[in-house]
Tab-separated table of C-alpha atoms in Angstrom:
chain	number	residue	atom	x	y	z
A	4	MET	CA	-8.496	3.291	54.738
A	5	LEU	CA	-7.945	5.607	51.835
A	6	PRO	CA	-10.386	8.469	51.494
A	7	ARG	CA	-12.610	8.355	48.439
A	8	ILE	CA	-11.375	10.652	45.727
A	9	ALA	CA	-14.653	12.536	45.868
A	10	ASP	CA	-14.081	13.422	49.545
A	11	SER	CA	-10.562	14.720	49.096
A	12	LEU	CA	-9.259	18.234	49.261
A	13	SER	CA	-8.963	19.418	45.691
A	14	PHE	CA	-5.473	20.793	45.212
A	15	LEU	CA	-2.457	22.345	46.853
A	16	TYR	CA	-0.059	24.603	45.003
A	17	LEU	CA	3.531	24.931	46.179
A	18	ASP	CA	6.498	26.826	44.837
A	19	MET	CA	9.995	27.747	45.992
A	20	VAL	CA	10.112	24.965	48.583
A	21	ARG	CA	11.815	21.654	49.103
A	22	VAL	CA	9.420	18.725	49.554
A	23	VAL	CA	10.860	15.897	51.623
A	24	GLN	CA	9.742	12.846	53.558
A	25	ASP	CA	10.499	13.050	57.266
A	26	ASP	CA	9.687	10.763	60.192
A	27	THR	CA	6.077	11.853	60.344
A	28	GLY	CA	5.177	12.349	56.714
A	29	VAL	CA	5.693	14.527	53.704
A	30	CYS	CA	6.525	18.122	54.418
A	31	ALA	CA	7.462	21.260	52.564
A	32	ARG	CA	10.588	22.979	53.846
A	33	ILE	CA	10.605	26.707	53.361
A	34	GLN	CA	14.070	28.188	53.439
A	35	LEU	CA	14.119	31.575	55.130
A	36	ASP	CA	16.749	34.180	54.381
A	37	ASP	CA	18.845	33.708	57.481
A	38	ASN	CA	19.603	30.003	57.329
A	39	ARG	CA	16.399	29.076	59.063
A	40	THR	CA	13.867	26.612	57.717
A	41	ASP	CA	10.132	26.500	58.336
A	42	THR	CA	8.192	23.283	57.861
A	43	VAL	CA	4.670	22.702	56.574
A	44	HIS	CA	3.283	19.176	56.741
A	45	ILE	CA	1.233	18.153	53.729
A	46	PRO	CA	-1.912	16.029	54.230
A	47	THR	CA	-0.905	13.587	51.483
A	48	ALA	CA	-3.683	11.043	51.895
A	49	ALA	CA	-6.432	13.670	52.029
A	50	LEU	CA	-5.199	15.508	48.949
A	51	THR	CA	-6.215	14.721	45.368
A	52	CYS	CA	-3.737	16.807	43.494
A	53	LEU	CA	-0.445	18.476	44.335
A	54	LEU	CA	0.687	21.206	41.968
A	55	LEU	CA	4.427	21.828	42.001
A	56	GLY	CA	5.380	25.273	40.749
A	57	PRO	CA	8.842	26.610	39.905
A	58	GLY	CA	11.622	26.267	42.438
A	59	VAL	CA	10.299	23.069	43.999
A	60	SER	CA	12.607	20.156	44.560
A	61	ILE	CA	11.110	16.914	45.733
A	62	THR	CA	12.723	13.714	46.970
A	63	THR	CA	11.952	10.257	45.615
A	64	ARG	CA	10.797	9.157	49.063
A	65	ALA	CA	8.243	11.966	49.146
A	66	LEU	CA	7.046	11.140	45.632
A	67	THR	CA	6.693	7.480	46.624
A	68	THR	CA	4.493	8.368	49.578
A	69	LEU	CA	2.339	10.600	47.385
A	70	ALA	CA	2.029	7.879	44.746
A	71	ARG	CA	1.081	5.316	47.396
A	72	HIS	CA	-1.802	7.511	48.470
A	73	GLY	CA	-2.905	7.993	44.877
A	74	THR	CA	-2.253	11.724	44.989
A	75	SER	CA	-1.526	12.951	41.506
A	76	VAL	CA	1.503	15.197	41.331
A	77	ILE	CA	1.633	17.727	38.544
A	78	CYS	CA	4.548	19.922	37.557
A	79	THR	CA	3.269	23.355	36.617
A	80	GLY	CA	4.530	26.758	35.636
A	81	ALA	CA	4.467	29.807	37.913
A	82	GLY	CA	1.121	30.249	39.634
A	83	GLY	CA	-0.060	26.882	38.379
A	84	VAL	CA	-0.316	27.941	34.755
A	85	ARG	CA	0.629	25.212	32.283
A	86	ALA	CA	0.798	21.596	33.360
A	87	TYR	CA	4.049	20.045	32.194
A	88	ALA	CA	3.972	16.527	33.569
A	89	GLY	CA	1.811	14.323	35.727
A	90	ILE	CA	2.663	11.292	37.811
A	91	LEU	CA	0.420	8.242	37.736
A	92	PRO	CA	-0.325	6.094	40.789
A	93	ASP	CA	0.102	2.440	39.840
A	94	SER	CA	-2.189	0.342	42.052
A	95	LEU	CA	-5.342	0.875	40.032
A	96	THR	CA	-7.841	-1.331	38.283
A	97	THR	CA	-7.751	-1.116	34.483
A	98	ARG	CA	-11.529	-1.371	34.204
A	99	TRP	CA	-12.122	2.213	33.097
A	100	LEU	CA	-8.989	2.323	30.976
A	101	GLU	CA	-10.350	-0.674	29.053
A	102	HIS	CA	-13.699	1.056	28.542
A	103	GLN	CA	-11.889	4.176	27.371
A	104	VAL	CA	-9.587	2.362	24.983
A	105	ALA	CA	-12.393	0.217	23.562
A	106	ALA	CA	-14.470	3.325	22.831
A	107	TRP	CA	-11.470	5.254	21.533
A	108	ALA	CA	-10.240	2.564	19.170
A	109	ASP	CA	-13.596	2.074	17.443
A	110	PRO	CA	-14.385	5.071	15.145
A	111	HIS	CA	-18.149	4.686	15.626
A	112	GLN	CA	-17.943	4.553	19.389
A	113	ARG	CA	-15.392	7.350	19.433
A	114	LEU	CA	-17.735	9.580	17.468
A	115	ALA	CA	-20.569	8.629	19.815
A	116	VAL	CA	-18.515	9.663	22.865
A	117	ALA	CA	-17.454	12.936	21.188
A	118	THR	CA	-21.098	13.640	20.347
A	119	ARG	CA	-22.136	12.901	23.920
A	120	MET	CA	-19.493	15.381	25.125
A	121	TYR	CA	-20.923	18.151	22.956
A	122	GLU	CA	-24.436	17.185	24.007
A	123	MET	CA	-23.411	17.518	27.622
A	124	ARG	CA	-22.228	21.057	26.960
A	125	PHE	CA	-25.318	22.073	25.026
A	126	GLY	CA	-27.697	20.360	27.448
A	127	GLU	CA	-29.475	17.041	27.181
A	128	ASP	CA	-31.617	16.377	24.095
A	129	THR	CA	-30.745	19.660	22.390
A	130	VAL	CA	-28.690	18.214	19.565
A	131	PRO	CA	-30.741	16.963	16.598
A	132	HIS	CA	-30.074	13.408	15.559
A	133	ALA	CA	-27.462	12.884	12.828
A	134	THR	CA	-25.627	16.157	13.462
A	135	THR	CA	-22.059	15.773	12.215
A	136	LEU	CA	-19.057	16.408	14.395
A	137	ALA	CA	-18.080	19.363	12.186
A	138	GLN	CA	-21.488	20.935	12.804
A	139	LEU	CA	-21.156	20.332	16.526
A	140	ARG	CA	-17.736	21.975	16.542
A	141	GLY	CA	-19.218	24.958	14.733
A	142	MET	CA	-22.092	25.182	17.208
A	143	GLU	CA	-19.631	25.024	20.080
A	144	GLY	CA	-17.530	27.832	18.611
A	145	GLN	CA	-20.592	30.043	18.299
A	146	ARG	CA	-21.653	29.196	21.810
A	147	MET	CA	-18.277	30.198	23.271
A	148	LYS	CA	-18.309	33.459	21.320
A	149	ALA	CA	-21.774	34.259	22.612
A	150	LEU	CA	-20.754	33.330	26.153
A	151	TYR	CA	-17.657	35.579	26.037
A	152	LYS	CA	-19.836	38.416	24.799
A	153	LEU	CA	-22.515	37.867	27.431
A	154	LEU	CA	-19.985	37.682	30.277
A	155	ALA	CA	-18.118	40.751	28.999
A	156	GLN	CA	-21.420	42.634	28.933
A	157	GLN	CA	-22.390	41.504	32.424
A	158	HIS	CA	-19.109	42.760	33.842
A	159	GLY	CA	-19.003	45.953	31.810
A	160	ILE	CA	-15.948	45.053	29.772
A	161	GLY	CA	-15.959	46.605	26.302
A	162	ARG	CA	-14.420	43.838	24.306
A	163	PHE	CA	-12.849	40.574	25.325
A	164	ARG	CA	-10.398	38.613	23.308
A	165	ARG	CA	-9.000	35.328	24.544
A	166	ASN	CA	-5.293	35.851	24.474
A	167	TYR	CA	-2.703	33.369	25.534
A	168	HIS	CA	0.931	34.256	25.158
A	169	PRO	CA	3.124	32.643	27.809
A	170	ASP	CA	6.054	34.784	26.667
A	171	GLN	CA	4.179	38.031	27.421
A	172	TRP	CA	2.499	36.721	30.511
A	173	HIS	CA	2.357	39.843	32.631
A	174	GLN	CA	1.164	42.163	29.885
A	175	GLN	CA	-2.156	40.378	29.624
A	176	ASP	CA	-5.430	41.691	30.977
A	177	PRO	CA	-6.702	40.316	34.306
A	178	VAL	CA	-9.466	38.239	32.720
A	179	ASN	CA	-7.015	36.349	30.528
A	180	LEU	CA	-4.598	35.840	33.417
A	181	ALA	CA	-7.365	34.630	35.721
A	182	LEU	CA	-8.759	32.368	33.026
A	183	SER	CA	-5.393	30.747	32.334
A	184	ALA	CA	-4.691	30.250	36.040
A	185	SER	CA	-8.089	28.771	36.824
A	186	ASN	CA	-8.101	26.636	33.665
A	187	THR	CA	-4.809	25.116	34.767
A	188	CYS	CA	-6.290	24.361	38.184
A	189	LEU	CA	-9.246	22.796	36.393
A	190	TYR	CA	-6.864	20.723	34.239
A	191	GLY	CA	-5.097	19.598	37.414
A	192	ILE	CA	-8.355	18.459	39.022
A	193	ILE	CA	-9.544	16.744	35.845
A	194	HIS	CA	-6.141	15.129	35.388
A	195	ALA	CA	-6.376	13.842	38.943
A	196	ALA	CA	-9.890	12.499	38.347
A	197	VAL	CA	-8.838	10.827	35.102
A	198	LEU	CA	-5.850	9.203	36.788
A	199	ALA	CA	-7.932	8.218	39.802
A	200	LEU	CA	-10.191	6.202	37.510
A	201	GLY	CA	-7.136	4.684	35.856
A	202	CYS	CA	-7.975	6.218	32.484
A	203	SER	CA	-5.351	7.551	30.103
A	204	PRO	CA	-5.125	11.351	29.963
A	205	ALA	CA	-3.714	11.032	26.452
A	206	LEU	CA	-6.530	9.281	24.558
A	207	GLY	CA	-8.980	12.066	23.817
A	208	PHE	CA	-12.223	11.868	21.884
A	209	VAL	CA	-12.529	15.458	20.700
A	210	HIS	CA	-8.914	16.543	21.205
A	211	THR	CA	-6.024	14.524	19.921
A	212	GLY	CA	-2.273	14.461	19.625
A	213	THR	CA	-1.315	15.583	23.143
A	214	GLN	CA	-0.664	13.722	26.374
A	215	HIS	CA	-3.531	15.730	27.882
A	216	ALA	CA	-6.107	15.264	25.126
A	217	PHE	CA	-8.634	13.487	27.355
A	218	VAL	CA	-8.031	16.007	30.159
A	219	TYR	CA	-8.871	18.847	27.740
A	220	ASP	CA	-11.956	16.940	26.544
A	221	ILE	CA	-13.325	16.603	30.060
A	222	ALA	CA	-12.250	20.067	31.256
A	223	ASP	CA	-14.123	21.686	28.365
A	224	LEU	CA	-17.364	20.280	29.777
A	225	TYR	CA	-17.080	22.511	32.835
A	226	LYS	CA	-15.425	25.724	31.691
A	227	ALA	CA	-18.652	27.554	30.946
A	228	ASP	CA	-19.912	26.884	34.494
A	229	THR	CA	-16.674	27.228	36.413
A	230	THR	CA	-13.594	29.008	35.148
A	231	LEU	CA	-15.182	31.508	32.746
A	232	PRO	CA	-17.523	33.237	35.235
A	233	VAL	CA	-14.735	33.314	37.836
A	234	ALA	CA	-12.257	34.833	35.381
A	235	PHE	CA	-14.645	37.532	34.185
A	236	SER	CA	-15.563	38.482	37.751
A	237	LEU	CA	-11.868	39.265	38.345
A	238	HIS	CA	-11.541	41.859	35.592
A	239	GLN	CA	-10.450	44.507	38.112
A	240	ALA	CA	-8.371	42.255	40.339
A	241	THR	CA	-4.871	43.259	41.334
A	242	ASP	CA	-3.663	39.675	41.634
A	243	PRO	CA	-5.979	37.825	39.237
A	244	GLU	CA	-4.044	34.535	39.203
A	245	GLN	CA	-4.061	34.016	42.959
A	246	GLN	CA	-7.603	35.290	43.372
A	247	ALA	CA	-8.745	32.998	40.585
A	248	ARG	CA	-7.297	29.989	42.389
A	249	ARG	CA	-8.975	31.093	45.617
A	250	LYS	CA	-12.360	31.742	44.037
A	251	PHE	CA	-12.085	28.608	41.992
A	252	ARG	CA	-11.559	26.607	45.139
A	253	GLU	CA	-14.682	28.152	46.645
A	254	GLU	CA	-16.554	27.267	43.478
A	255	LEU	CA	-15.297	23.722	43.792
A	256	ARG	CA	-16.770	23.426	47.233
A	257	LEU	CA	-20.090	24.738	45.980
A	258	ILE	CA	-20.477	22.527	42.972
A	259	ARG	CA	-18.603	19.532	44.320
A	260	LEU	CA	-16.836	19.125	41.023
A	261	LEU	CA	-14.793	15.975	41.623
A	262	PRO	CA	-17.629	13.491	42.197
A	263	ARG	CA	-19.391	15.037	39.222
A	264	VAL	CA	-16.301	14.600	37.051
A	265	ILE	CA	-15.919	10.959	38.064
A	266	HIS	CA	-19.574	10.265	37.409
A	267	ASP	CA	-19.558	12.116	34.088
A	268	ILE	CA	-16.485	10.262	32.803
A	269	GLN	CA	-18.111	6.965	33.699
A	270	ARG	CA	-21.330	7.990	32.004
A	271	LEU	CA	-19.511	9.207	28.881
A	272	LEU	CA	-17.563	5.985	28.508
A	273	THR	CA	-20.374	3.567	29.345
A	274	PRO	CA	-23.777	5.173	28.690
A	275	ALA	CA	-25.553	1.808	28.668
A	276	THR	CA	-24.356	0.806	32.120
A	277	ALA	CA	-24.709	4.261	33.653
A	278	THR	CA	-27.577	3.068	35.826
A	279	ALA	CA	-25.466	0.172	37.026
A	280	THR	CA	-22.661	2.516	38.074
A	281	ASP	CA	-25.191	4.669	39.907
A	282	ASP	CA	-25.828	1.726	42.198
A	283	ASP	CA	-22.240	1.410	43.273
A	284	SER	CA	-21.547	5.146	43.261
A	285	ASP	CA	-21.050	4.954	47.022
A	286	ASP	CA	-18.256	2.469	46.525
A	287	PRO	CA	-14.734	3.799	46.425
A	288	THR	CA	-13.986	4.636	42.813
A	289	ARG	CA	-10.429	3.541	43.436
A	290	TYR	CA	-10.552	-0.245	43.454
A	291	ASP	CA	-7.365	-1.836	44.643
A	292	VAL	CA	-6.812	-4.785	42.377
A	293	ARG	CA	-5.346	-7.676	44.282
A	294	ILE	CA	-6.375	-10.327	41.754
A	295	VAL	CA	-4.911	-10.410	38.286
A	296	HIS	CA	-7.060	-11.887	35.557
A	297	LEU	CA	-6.074	-13.507	32.286
A	298	TRP	CA	-7.768	-12.606	29.036
A	299	ASP	CA	-9.488	-15.182	26.881
A	300	PRO	CA	-11.096	-14.429	23.498
A	301	LYS	CA	-14.052	-16.714	24.272
A	302	THR	CA	-14.820	-16.301	27.952
A	303	GLY	CA	-13.466	-12.819	28.546
A	304	THR	CA	-11.550	-13.157	31.799
A	305	LEU	CA	-10.138	-16.168	33.613
A	306	PRO	CA	-8.621	-16.208	37.098
A	307	ALA	CA	-4.844	-16.114	37.191
A	308	GLY	CA	-2.792	-18.218	39.568
A	309	VAL	CA	-4.330	-21.360	38.100
A	310	ASN	CA	-2.295	-23.877	36.159
A	311	TYR	CA	-3.989	-24.340	32.791
A	312	ALA	CA	-1.757	-27.216	31.610
A	313	PRO	CA	-3.956	-29.886	29.951
A	314	ASP	CA	-3.207	-32.672	32.412
A	315	GLY	CA	-3.289	-30.391	35.408
A	316	THR	CA	0.284	-31.082	36.431
B	12	MET	CA	-27.226	26.753	65.104
B	13	PRO	CA	-24.739	25.510	67.663
B	14	SER	CA	-21.659	23.753	66.409
B	15	MET	CA	-18.715	22.015	67.972
B	16	LEU	CA	-15.547	23.814	68.936
B	17	VAL	CA	-12.190	22.823	70.320
B	18	ILE	CA	-9.987	25.286	72.184
B	19	ALA	CA	-6.475	24.280	73.136
B	20	THR	CA	-4.708	26.511	75.623
B	21	THR	CA	-1.171	26.696	76.915
B	22	ALA	CA	-0.184	28.684	80.019
B	23	VAL	CA	-3.372	30.734	80.379
B	24	PRO	CA	-4.629	32.181	83.690
B	25	ASP	CA	-6.821	29.965	85.859
B	26	HIS	CA	-9.755	32.346	85.674
B	27	LEU	CA	-9.910	31.822	81.918
B	28	ARG	CA	-10.133	28.080	82.413
B	29	GLY	CA	-13.055	28.765	84.705
B	30	ALA	CA	-14.763	30.917	82.102
B	31	LEU	CA	-14.229	28.331	79.386
B	32	SER	CA	-15.391	25.435	81.527
B	33	ARG	CA	-18.743	27.123	81.974
B	34	TRP	CA	-19.443	26.431	78.310
B	35	THR	CA	-17.194	23.526	77.500
B	36	THR	CA	-15.674	20.347	78.885
B	37	GLU	CA	-11.978	20.222	79.680
B	38	VAL	CA	-11.319	16.759	78.288
B	39	VAL	CA	-7.583	16.802	79.000
B	40	PRO	CA	-5.711	19.631	80.702
B	41	GLY	CA	-5.942	22.716	78.518
B	42	ILE	CA	-8.219	21.202	75.848
B	43	PHE	CA	-11.807	22.451	75.889
B	44	VAL	CA	-14.522	20.853	73.779
B	45	GLY	CA	-18.051	22.119	73.485
B	46	THR	CA	-21.023	22.747	71.267
B	47	VAL	CA	-22.043	26.405	71.264
B	48	SER	CA	-23.573	28.997	68.985
B	49	ALA	CA	-21.401	31.216	66.810
B	50	ARG	CA	-22.082	34.156	69.123
B	51	VAL	CA	-20.925	32.313	72.240
B	52	ARG	CA	-17.925	31.004	70.323
B	53	ASP	CA	-16.922	34.543	69.400
B	54	GLN	CA	-17.371	35.742	72.971
B	55	LEU	CA	-15.323	32.862	74.356
B	56	TRP	CA	-12.615	33.561	71.820
B	57	ASP	CA	-12.644	37.273	72.715
B	58	ALA	CA	-12.162	36.281	76.352
B	59	VAL	CA	-9.257	34.043	75.378
B	60	THR	CA	-7.496	36.638	73.232
B	61	GLU	CA	-7.829	39.296	75.967
B	62	VAL	CA	-6.036	37.351	78.670
B	63	VAL	CA	-3.692	35.118	76.663
B	64	ALA	CA	-0.637	37.331	77.372
B	65	ASP	CA	2.470	35.110	77.244
B	66	GLY	CA	0.448	31.947	76.768
B	67	ALA	CA	-1.005	30.612	73.566
B	68	ALA	CA	-4.358	29.323	72.407
B	69	VAL	CA	-5.896	27.869	69.287
B	70	LEU	CA	-9.540	27.527	68.303
B	71	VAL	CA	-10.807	25.032	65.751
B	72	HIS	CA	-14.405	25.148	64.638
B	73	PRO	CA	-16.518	24.014	61.684
B	74	ALA	CA	-16.614	26.446	58.772
B	75	PRO	CA	-17.988	26.347	55.230
B	76	THR	CA	-14.557	25.835	53.686
B	77	GLU	CA	-13.312	22.981	51.562
B	78	GLN	CA	-11.587	21.569	54.621
B	79	GLY	CA	-14.730	21.938	56.721
B	80	TYR	CA	-13.049	23.806	59.558
B	81	ALA	CA	-11.328	27.054	60.397
B	82	ILE	CA	-8.409	27.727	62.737
B	83	ARG	CA	-7.858	30.829	64.883
B	84	THR	CA	-4.825	31.416	67.045
B	85	ALA	CA	-3.946	33.784	69.865
B	86	GLY	CA	-0.617	34.463	71.512
B	87	THR	CA	2.629	33.401	69.917
B	88	ARG	CA	3.771	29.915	69.200
B	89	ARG	CA	5.938	28.283	66.593
B	90	ARG	CA	3.058	26.744	64.673
B	91	VAL	CA	1.191	29.336	62.648
B	92	PRO	CA	-1.669	28.676	60.254
B	93	ILE	CA	-0.907	29.732	56.711
B	94	ASP	CA	-3.209	29.959	53.787
B	95	PHE	CA	-2.461	28.202	50.480
B	96	ASP	CA	-5.004	29.889	48.225
B	97	GLY	CA	-7.851	28.806	50.472
B	98	LEU	CA	-6.359	25.668	52.048
B	99	THR	CA	-5.062	26.220	55.580
B	100	LEU	CA	-1.977	24.298	56.644
B	101	MET	CA	0.228	24.752	59.695
B	102	ARG	CA	3.662	26.261	59.254
B	103	MET	CA	6.231	25.215	61.815
B	104	THR	CA	8.439	28.267	62.060
B	105	ALA	CA	12.122	27.775	62.674
B	106	ALA	CA	13.286	27.971	66.266
B	107	PRO	CA	14.408	31.469	67.205
B	108	GLN	CA	18.157	31.532	66.853
B	109	GLN	CA	20.165	32.031	69.982
B	110	PRO	CA	23.535	33.682	69.453
B	111	HIS	CA	25.585	31.014	71.239
B	112	LEU	CA	23.837	28.208	69.349
B	113	ALA	CA	23.748	29.769	65.909
B	114	LYS	CA	27.142	28.511	64.825
B	115	ASN	CA	26.455	25.028	66.110
B	116	LYS	CA	23.089	24.838	64.365
B	117	GLN	CA	24.429	25.840	60.996
B	118	SER	CA	26.878	22.991	60.933
B	119	THR	CA	24.282	20.366	61.786
B	120	SER	CA	21.465	21.460	59.484
């Protein structure tokens, strides 16, 4: 029995190791200086997201086991900053992908989802009816500015400027480093949640033009509550990236982010049936599809494995 | 509030087993399971660490971590808990190299 995605451990970051499949499972081999190798077994089935940093090599067998357990594997930069590529488990229902694509492909519905995303960030029922997306974007920009200012004040930092230059990574101030590191962890978790539902990380409603557009859309819903306060609290940290990951993990436990993400994505994509999904929220969100259906313009879906020849032969 | 603990011991003195069995059940040789308060757990663990000498022991108990448990070890053994930014996994350290085997091992690994 696979664990529900909501029950899983959030993420594991590895670097400078070799990940292989052995007799008992997937393990990380750590090469010591003097030709000795230590082994760490990885709880593949209990893990939602594996972040592979620089210097990791992984075998196909190990990747296959991870994919079979629906663990998303993400290639990241040092310390988990930047997500370069993600690997999609294949045995998933397309139910949520279809909802996502239907909403994305229809400009009216797409705008409605984008509006709902901004509403979620501002709080329910705070956005006047008929506010344009441009106005919402403006409101969001102001809100972030105010939030940066408030957090900087709370932590006694004179002036904060969001600064992201991967080429000058180590010259940045601790808040920026911590924010980038924890944002990437957040992207990893969101990516995992998106993949776990079978949605496409690429089809965003607010963001567009990147393979992670939908991941950025969803991650933005939680930054004000999660990564920003953590990053600002680390303004005097000596190792802000690692401490951010650690604190962020503690935050995750407190707010139980994954089930919330799953529920929020479902609610964003299908507001009308949100109450219906509440009923089966105890069900595994990962439905293993054993039956393939055929599409029909009139009836919707038809069972496959049936011969539809007119005379039945 | 009392919570469950598991203590696994290897090669510890008999008197320690006696002390542990006052609070816990030895379900298989060397494995003690019980439900005790945090204070008793700490005292039992202090008793274990004091007398462990050449033996080894590990304590697992519920903790408010993402995993839901914490691991403490005493004595030396090849499996050591290591921390991956808040997630504890076990690291199987390489076998200590013996001079007459070192050459042999290199060729096979």
